[in-house]
Amino acid sequence: MAYLFYYLILLPVSWLPLPVLYGIGRFFYWLGYRVLKYRRKVVYGNIRGSFPDWTEAQVEAQVEKFYRYFFDSLAESIKMFSISERESVIRCRVENPELLAPYTAAGKSVIIYGAHYANWEIAAISFPSQLNGATVMAIYSPLKNETLDGLTHGNRTRTGLHLVSRREVDKYFEEDPVRPAVEIFIADQSPSNAAWYKVHWTHFLNRTTSFLMGPERYAVRYDRPVFYMNLRMEKRGHYVSRLFPVTDKPRETEPGFITEKFVRQLETEIQRDPTPWLWTHRRWKRGVAPEAAAAMEGKDWVAGQYER
């Protein structure tokens, strides 16, 4: 069934011109937002809590803007199943890849923090040919349907991206490949089952929020320079990515410093333009652990514990 869906529906639809896909996306925007109200309460609650000073009219306007962009991005993601590598680079360029050159030329891998902001799917396809010949690695969560997961995996890796399952990240770093790699972590997910003292607690979008410390832990343990990846939409269907250095001496930083730098960069970008962030994600669904709330009193952030 998954093969039939992929080859008879998804792939042929992806061959349609992007303006046509945007038109289809507008229909699903009307269906999902106006009729079915897909995750409407989650999106509204996330935006309302993140911008408490906004009027009700401002919140409602932002909710609608998000849904318009959300269904546009779904149309673009469908196009990614057949887009050529050349066109993907035209639609998503890296503005300053030269920042990575000194490290990759020396055979050193680097870690890049990213987020569910703008269209990260097109970035995944366009990056391998733009980052100075280094292997580009990204963490992903396998789909429950193994057939569809394999087809999606094949599409994402066809331009050279190396995917590592979130269940095998430790194994990847322990093997520590000789060839330099650009290792991308999408790091704004809500921690799942981590103990309160093992995550990073901070003030983010007007709420006490927890962040996973995995990327920081790997950066320190394996001495990886760290960058933040900013992804912005220049115009409909076109994006530009810019890299910002965080540290090239991770082992000399205080616990939590790297994660906090990522959080502040991401928050600044969301406040600049809230529309492209994934507001359907239930970022604050688990609340704040009482111990974390007590530890946060009078502090900007509390770093989790991890083996350095």
Short mmCIF file of C-alpha atoms in Angstrom, two decimals:
data_model
loop_
_atom_site.label_atom_id
_atom_site.label_comp_id
_atom_site.label_asym_id
_atom_site.label_seq_id
_atom_site.Cartn_x
_atom_site.Cartn_y
_atom_site.Cartn_z
CA MET A 1 0.00 0.00 0.00
CA ALA A 2 2.85 2.40 0.85
CA TYR A 3 4.49 1.70 -2.53
CA LEU A 4 1.22 2.41 -4.33
CA PHE A 5 0.75 5.66 -2.43
CA TYR A 6 4.30 6.76 -3.18
CA TYR A 7 4.51 5.81 -6.88
CA LEU A 8 0.90 6.46 -7.90
CA ILE A 9 0.16 9.59 -5.87
CA LEU A 10 3.04 11.28 -4.05
CA LEU A 11 5.73 11.10 -6.73
CA PRO A 12 3.47 12.05 -9.70
CA VAL A 13 2.00 14.96 -7.73
CA SER A 14 5.55 16.17 -6.97
CA TRP A 15 6.15 16.57 -10.73
CA LEU A 16 3.55 19.33 -10.88
CA PRO A 17 4.90 22.90 -11.11
CA LEU A 18 5.31 24.52 -7.71
CA PRO A 19 2.64 27.21 -8.41
CA VAL A 20 0.14 24.39 -8.99
CA LEU A 21 1.22 22.72 -5.74
CA TYR A 22 0.74 26.03 -3.95
CA GLY A 23 -2.79 26.11 -5.35
CA ILE A 24 -3.44 22.63 -3.97
CA GLY A 25 -1.92 23.79 -0.70
CA ARG A 26 -4.42 26.67 -0.56
CA PHE A 27 -7.26 24.16 -0.77
CA PHE A 28 -5.81 22.16 2.11
CA TYR A 29 -5.26 25.41 4.02
CA TRP A 30 -8.98 26.09 3.70
CA LEU A 31 -9.80 22.50 4.68
CA GLY A 32 -7.30 22.19 7.52
CA TYR A 33 -7.61 25.66 9.01
CA ARG A 34 -11.16 26.72 8.24
CA VAL A 35 -13.02 23.40 8.30
CA LEU A 36 -11.14 20.75 10.27
CA LYS A 37 -9.25 23.29 12.42
CA TYR A 38 -6.16 21.07 12.49
CA ARG A 39 -4.36 21.60 15.82
CA ARG A 40 -6.00 25.00 16.06
CA LYS A 41 -6.01 25.04 19.87
CA VAL A 42 -2.36 24.02 20.05
CA VAL A 43 -1.25 26.72 17.60
CA TYR A 44 -3.38 29.40 19.23
CA GLY A 45 -2.16 28.47 22.73
CA ASN A 46 1.50 28.43 21.67
CA ILE A 47 1.31 31.86 20.02
CA ARG A 48 -0.86 33.40 22.76
CA GLY A 49 1.60 32.28 25.45
CA SER A 50 4.67 33.34 23.47
CA PHE A 51 3.41 36.88 22.85
CA PRO A 52 1.36 37.79 25.94
CA ASP A 53 1.38 41.50 25.12
CA TRP A 54 -0.33 41.01 21.77
CA THR A 55 -3.98 41.86 21.28
CA GLU A 56 -6.45 39.14 20.37
CA ALA A 57 -6.55 40.50 16.81
CA GLN A 58 -2.75 40.23 16.53
CA VAL A 59 -2.78 36.65 17.78
CA GLU A 60 -5.55 35.62 15.38
CA ALA A 61 -3.77 37.29 12.46
CA GLN A 62 -0.53 35.45 13.30
CA VAL A 63 -2.35 32.13 13.62
CA GLU A 64 -3.78 32.57 10.12
CA LYS A 65 -0.40 33.62 8.69
CA PHE A 66 1.18 30.52 10.19
CA TYR A 67 -1.38 28.19 8.62
CA ARG A 68 -0.94 29.82 5.21
CA TYR A 69 2.81 29.28 5.42
CA PHE A 70 2.42 25.79 6.91
CA PHE A 71 0.45 24.52 3.91
CA ASP A 72 2.80 26.33 1.52
CA SER A 73 5.72 24.48 3.14
CA LEU A 74 3.88 21.16 2.77
CA ALA A 75 3.50 21.89 -0.96
CA GLU A 76 7.24 22.64 -1.16
CA SER A 77 8.05 19.44 0.76
CA ILE A 78 6.05 17.40 -1.75
CA LYS A 79 8.06 19.03 -4.54
CA MET A 80 11.23 17.79 -2.82
CA PHE A 81 10.43 14.22 -3.95
CA SER A 82 11.34 15.07 -7.55
CA ILE A 83 13.23 18.38 -7.44
CA SER A 84 16.68 18.33 -9.04
CA GLU A 85 19.74 19.06 -6.96
CA ARG A 86 20.48 22.10 -9.13
CA GLU A 87 17.04 23.61 -8.52
CA SER A 88 17.23 22.85 -4.79
CA VAL A 89 20.44 24.88 -4.54
CA ILE A 90 18.81 27.75 -6.42
CA ARG A 91 15.90 27.65 -3.98
CA CYS A 92 17.99 27.25 -0.82
CA ARG A 93 21.50 28.66 -0.84
CA VAL A 94 24.06 28.79 1.95
CA GLU A 95 25.29 32.36 2.21
CA ASN A 96 28.60 31.82 4.01
CA PRO A 97 29.81 28.20 3.72
CA GLU A 98 33.39 29.46 3.80
CA LEU A 99 33.15 29.63 7.60
CA LEU A 100 33.35 25.84 7.67
CA ALA A 101 36.28 25.54 5.26
CA PRO A 102 39.13 25.90 7.82
CA TYR A 103 37.72 23.03 9.87
CA THR A 104 36.76 20.63 7.10
CA ALA A 105 40.06 21.28 5.28
CA ALA A 106 41.84 20.26 8.47
CA GLY A 107 39.77 17.08 8.66
CA LYS A 108 37.66 18.31 11.57
CA SER A 109 33.92 17.75 11.86
CA VAL A 110 31.56 20.48 13.08
CA ILE A 111 28.13 20.50 14.71
CA ILE A 112 25.36 22.78 13.44
CA TYR A 113 22.27 23.64 15.46
CA GLY A 114 19.08 24.01 13.44
CA ALA A 115 15.38 24.28 14.27
CA HIS A 116 11.91 23.61 12.88
CA TYR A 117 11.98 27.03 11.29
CA ALA A 118 11.27 27.68 7.59
CA ASN A 119 11.56 24.71 5.23
CA TRP A 120 14.28 22.43 6.58
CA GLU A 121 13.37 19.72 4.01
CA ILE A 122 14.72 21.74 1.07
CA ALA A 123 17.78 22.62 3.14
CA ALA A 124 18.53 18.93 3.66
CA ILE A 125 18.56 18.29 -0.10
CA SER A 126 20.49 21.42 -1.09
CA PHE A 127 23.22 21.48 1.59
CA PRO A 128 25.49 18.54 0.60
CA SER A 129 26.76 20.22 -2.58
CA GLN A 130 27.34 23.57 -0.85
CA LEU A 131 29.35 22.72 2.27
CA ASN A 132 32.91 22.37 1.01
CA GLY A 133 32.83 18.70 0.15
CA ALA A 134 32.23 17.52 3.70
CA THR A 135 29.80 14.74 4.49
CA VAL A 136 26.53 16.31 5.67
CA MET A 137 24.88 14.29 8.43
CA ALA A 138 21.44 14.86 9.95
CA ILE A 139 19.56 13.10 12.74
CA TYR A 140 16.10 11.80 11.86
CA SER A 141 13.24 9.88 13.46
CA PRO A 142 12.30 6.79 11.37
CA LEU A 143 8.66 6.56 10.25
CA LYS A 144 6.54 3.77 11.73
CA ASN A 145 5.76 2.42 8.26
CA GLU A 146 9.03 0.78 7.21
CA THR A 147 8.25 0.89 3.48
CA LEU A 148 7.39 4.58 3.48
CA ASP A 149 10.37 5.24 5.75
CA GLY A 150 12.68 3.58 3.24
CA LEU A 151 11.26 5.58 0.33
CA THR A 152 11.49 8.85 2.24
CA HIS A 153 15.02 7.98 3.39
CA GLY A 154 16.05 7.32 -0.21
CA ASN A 155 14.68 10.66 -1.36
CA ARG A 156 16.39 12.64 1.40
CA THR A 157 19.77 10.99 0.79
CA ARG A 158 19.80 11.12 -3.03
CA THR A 159 21.92 14.32 -3.09
CA GLY A 160 24.48 13.04 -0.59
CA LEU A 161 22.88 13.66 2.81
CA HIS A 162 23.84 11.05 5.39
CA LEU A 163 20.96 10.25 7.75
CA VAL A 164 21.46 8.77 11.21
CA SER A 165 18.54 7.43 13.21
CA ARG A 166 18.10 9.12 16.57
CA ARG A 167 18.49 5.64 18.08
CA GLU A 168 22.00 5.28 16.61
CA VAL A 169 23.54 8.67 17.30
CA ASP A 170 25.84 7.37 20.04
CA LYS A 171 27.07 4.63 17.70
CA TYR A 172 27.74 7.19 14.95
CA PHE A 173 29.91 9.34 17.21
CA GLU A 174 31.71 6.37 18.74
CA GLU A 175 32.75 5.25 15.27
CA ASP A 176 33.94 8.84 14.61
CA PRO A 177 34.45 8.66 10.82
CA VAL A 178 37.77 9.96 9.50
CA ARG A 179 36.18 12.05 6.77
CA PRO A 180 35.11 15.48 8.10
CA ALA A 181 31.37 15.85 8.53
CA VAL A 182 28.91 18.68 9.03
CA GLU A 183 26.58 17.24 11.67
CA ILE A 184 23.16 18.91 11.79
CA PHE A 185 20.88 18.68 14.83
CA ILE A 186 17.31 19.97 14.73
CA ALA A 187 17.34 20.87 18.40
CA ASP A 188 14.04 22.56 19.29
CA GLN A 189 12.04 19.41 20.02
CA SER A 190 10.45 18.99 23.43
CA PRO A 191 12.47 16.50 25.54
CA SER A 192 10.53 13.26 25.88
CA ASN A 193 11.46 11.22 28.93
CA ALA A 194 14.61 12.93 30.18
CA ALA A 195 14.86 13.63 33.92
CA TRP A 196 14.44 17.31 34.78
CA TYR A 197 18.09 17.68 35.80
CA LYS A 198 19.39 16.24 32.51
CA VAL A 199 17.91 18.93 30.28
CA HIS A 200 18.64 22.61 29.89
CA TRP A 201 16.07 24.93 31.53
CA THR A 202 15.79 28.51 30.38
CA HIS A 203 13.39 31.38 29.71
CA PHE A 204 12.22 31.03 26.11
CA LEU A 205 9.34 32.93 24.50
CA ASN A 206 8.10 34.14 27.89
CA ARG A 207 8.00 30.68 29.47
CA THR A 208 10.29 28.38 31.40
CA THR A 209 11.28 25.81 28.80
CA SER A 210 13.45 22.69 28.64
CA PHE A 211 15.87 21.83 25.83
CA LEU A 212 17.76 18.64 25.12
CA MET A 213 21.52 18.89 25.62
CA GLY A 214 22.52 16.15 23.21
CA PRO A 215 24.25 18.38 20.63
CA GLU A 216 26.21 20.17 23.35
CA ARG A 217 27.18 16.87 24.94
CA TYR A 218 28.54 15.54 21.64
CA ALA A 219 30.31 18.83 20.89
CA VAL A 220 32.14 18.74 24.22
CA ARG A 221 32.88 15.02 24.28
CA TYR A 222 34.22 14.90 20.71
CA ASP A 223 35.59 18.47 20.58
CA ARG A 224 33.41 19.67 17.69
CA PRO A 225 33.26 23.38 16.80
CA VAL A 226 29.64 24.56 16.94
CA PHE A 227 27.59 26.79 14.61
CA TYR A 228 24.00 27.99 14.57
CA MET A 229 22.14 27.73 11.25
CA ASN A 230 19.72 30.54 10.48
CA LEU A 231 17.24 29.70 7.71
CA ARG A 232 15.10 32.51 6.29
CA MET A 233 12.61 32.76 3.46
CA GLU A 234 13.68 35.40 0.93
CA LYS A 235 10.47 35.03 -1.07
CA ARG A 236 7.91 32.32 -1.62
CA GLY A 237 9.76 29.08 -2.34
CA HIS A 238 13.24 30.59 -1.92
CA TYR A 239 15.40 30.41 1.21
CA VAL A 240 18.81 31.49 2.38
CA SER A 241 20.83 29.95 5.18
CA ARG A 242 23.44 31.81 7.19
CA LEU A 243 25.89 30.26 9.66
CA PHE A 244 26.80 31.90 12.96
CA PRO A 245 29.78 30.65 15.04
CA VAL A 246 28.94 29.60 18.59
CA THR A 247 32.32 28.28 19.77
CA ASP A 248 35.36 26.50 18.38
CA LYS A 249 36.52 25.49 21.88
CA PRO A 250 33.54 23.60 23.31
CA ARG A 251 35.57 21.95 26.06
CA GLU A 252 36.38 25.36 27.52
CA THR A 253 32.71 26.39 27.88
CA GLU A 254 30.56 26.18 30.99
CA PRO A 255 27.80 23.51 30.99
CA GLY A 256 24.76 24.95 29.26
CA PHE A 257 26.61 27.73 27.45
CA ILE A 258 26.32 26.16 23.97
CA THR A 259 22.66 25.23 24.35
CA GLU A 260 21.81 28.67 25.72
CA LYS A 261 23.47 30.39 22.76
CA PHE A 262 21.29 28.33 20.42
CA VAL A 263 18.16 29.17 22.41
CA ARG A 264 18.84 32.91 22.30
CA GLN A 265 19.53 32.86 18.56
CA LEU A 266 16.37 30.89 17.86
CA GLU A 267 14.24 33.12 20.09
CA THR A 268 15.54 36.24 18.34
CA GLU A 269 14.63 34.76 14.95
CA ILE A 270 11.14 33.74 16.05
CA GLN A 271 10.48 37.18 17.53
CA ARG A 272 11.66 38.76 14.26
CA ASP A 273 9.21 36.66 12.24
CA PRO A 274 7.03 34.09 14.07
CA THR A 275 5.33 32.75 10.95
CA PRO A 276 7.75 29.99 9.79
CA TRP A 277 8.25 28.28 13.18
CA LEU A 278 6.42 24.97 13.67
CA TRP A 279 3.69 26.15 16.04
CA THR A 280 1.81 22.83 15.72
CA HIS A 281 4.61 21.26 17.79
CA ARG A 282 3.52 20.92 21.44
CA ARG A 283 6.64 22.51 22.83
CA TRP A 284 5.31 23.05 26.37
CA LYS A 285 3.05 20.02 26.83
CA ARG A 286 4.94 18.58 29.82
CA GLY A 287 4.96 21.70 31.94
CA VAL A 288 7.75 22.64 34.34
CA ALA A 289 9.17 20.21 36.89
CA PRO A 290 8.87 21.69 40.43
CA GLU A 291 12.60 21.14 40.98
CA ALA A 292 13.39 23.02 37.78
CA ALA A 293 11.07 25.89 38.74
CA ALA A 294 12.85 26.18 42.10
CA ALA A 295 16.28 26.04 40.45
CA MET A 296 15.26 28.72 37.95
CA GLU A 297 14.37 31.30 40.60
CA GLY A 298 16.58 34.32 40.08
CA LYS A 299 18.53 32.65 37.25
CA ASP A 300 18.54 33.07 33.49
CA TRP A 301 19.04 29.33 32.91
CA VAL A 302 19.96 26.05 34.56
CA ALA A 303 22.25 23.63 32.74
CA GLY A 304 21.51 19.93 32.78
CA GLN A 305 24.02 17.32 33.87
CA TYR A 306 26.00 15.32 31.33
CA GLU A 307 29.35 13.61 31.11
CA ARG A 308 31.94 16.03 29.77
#
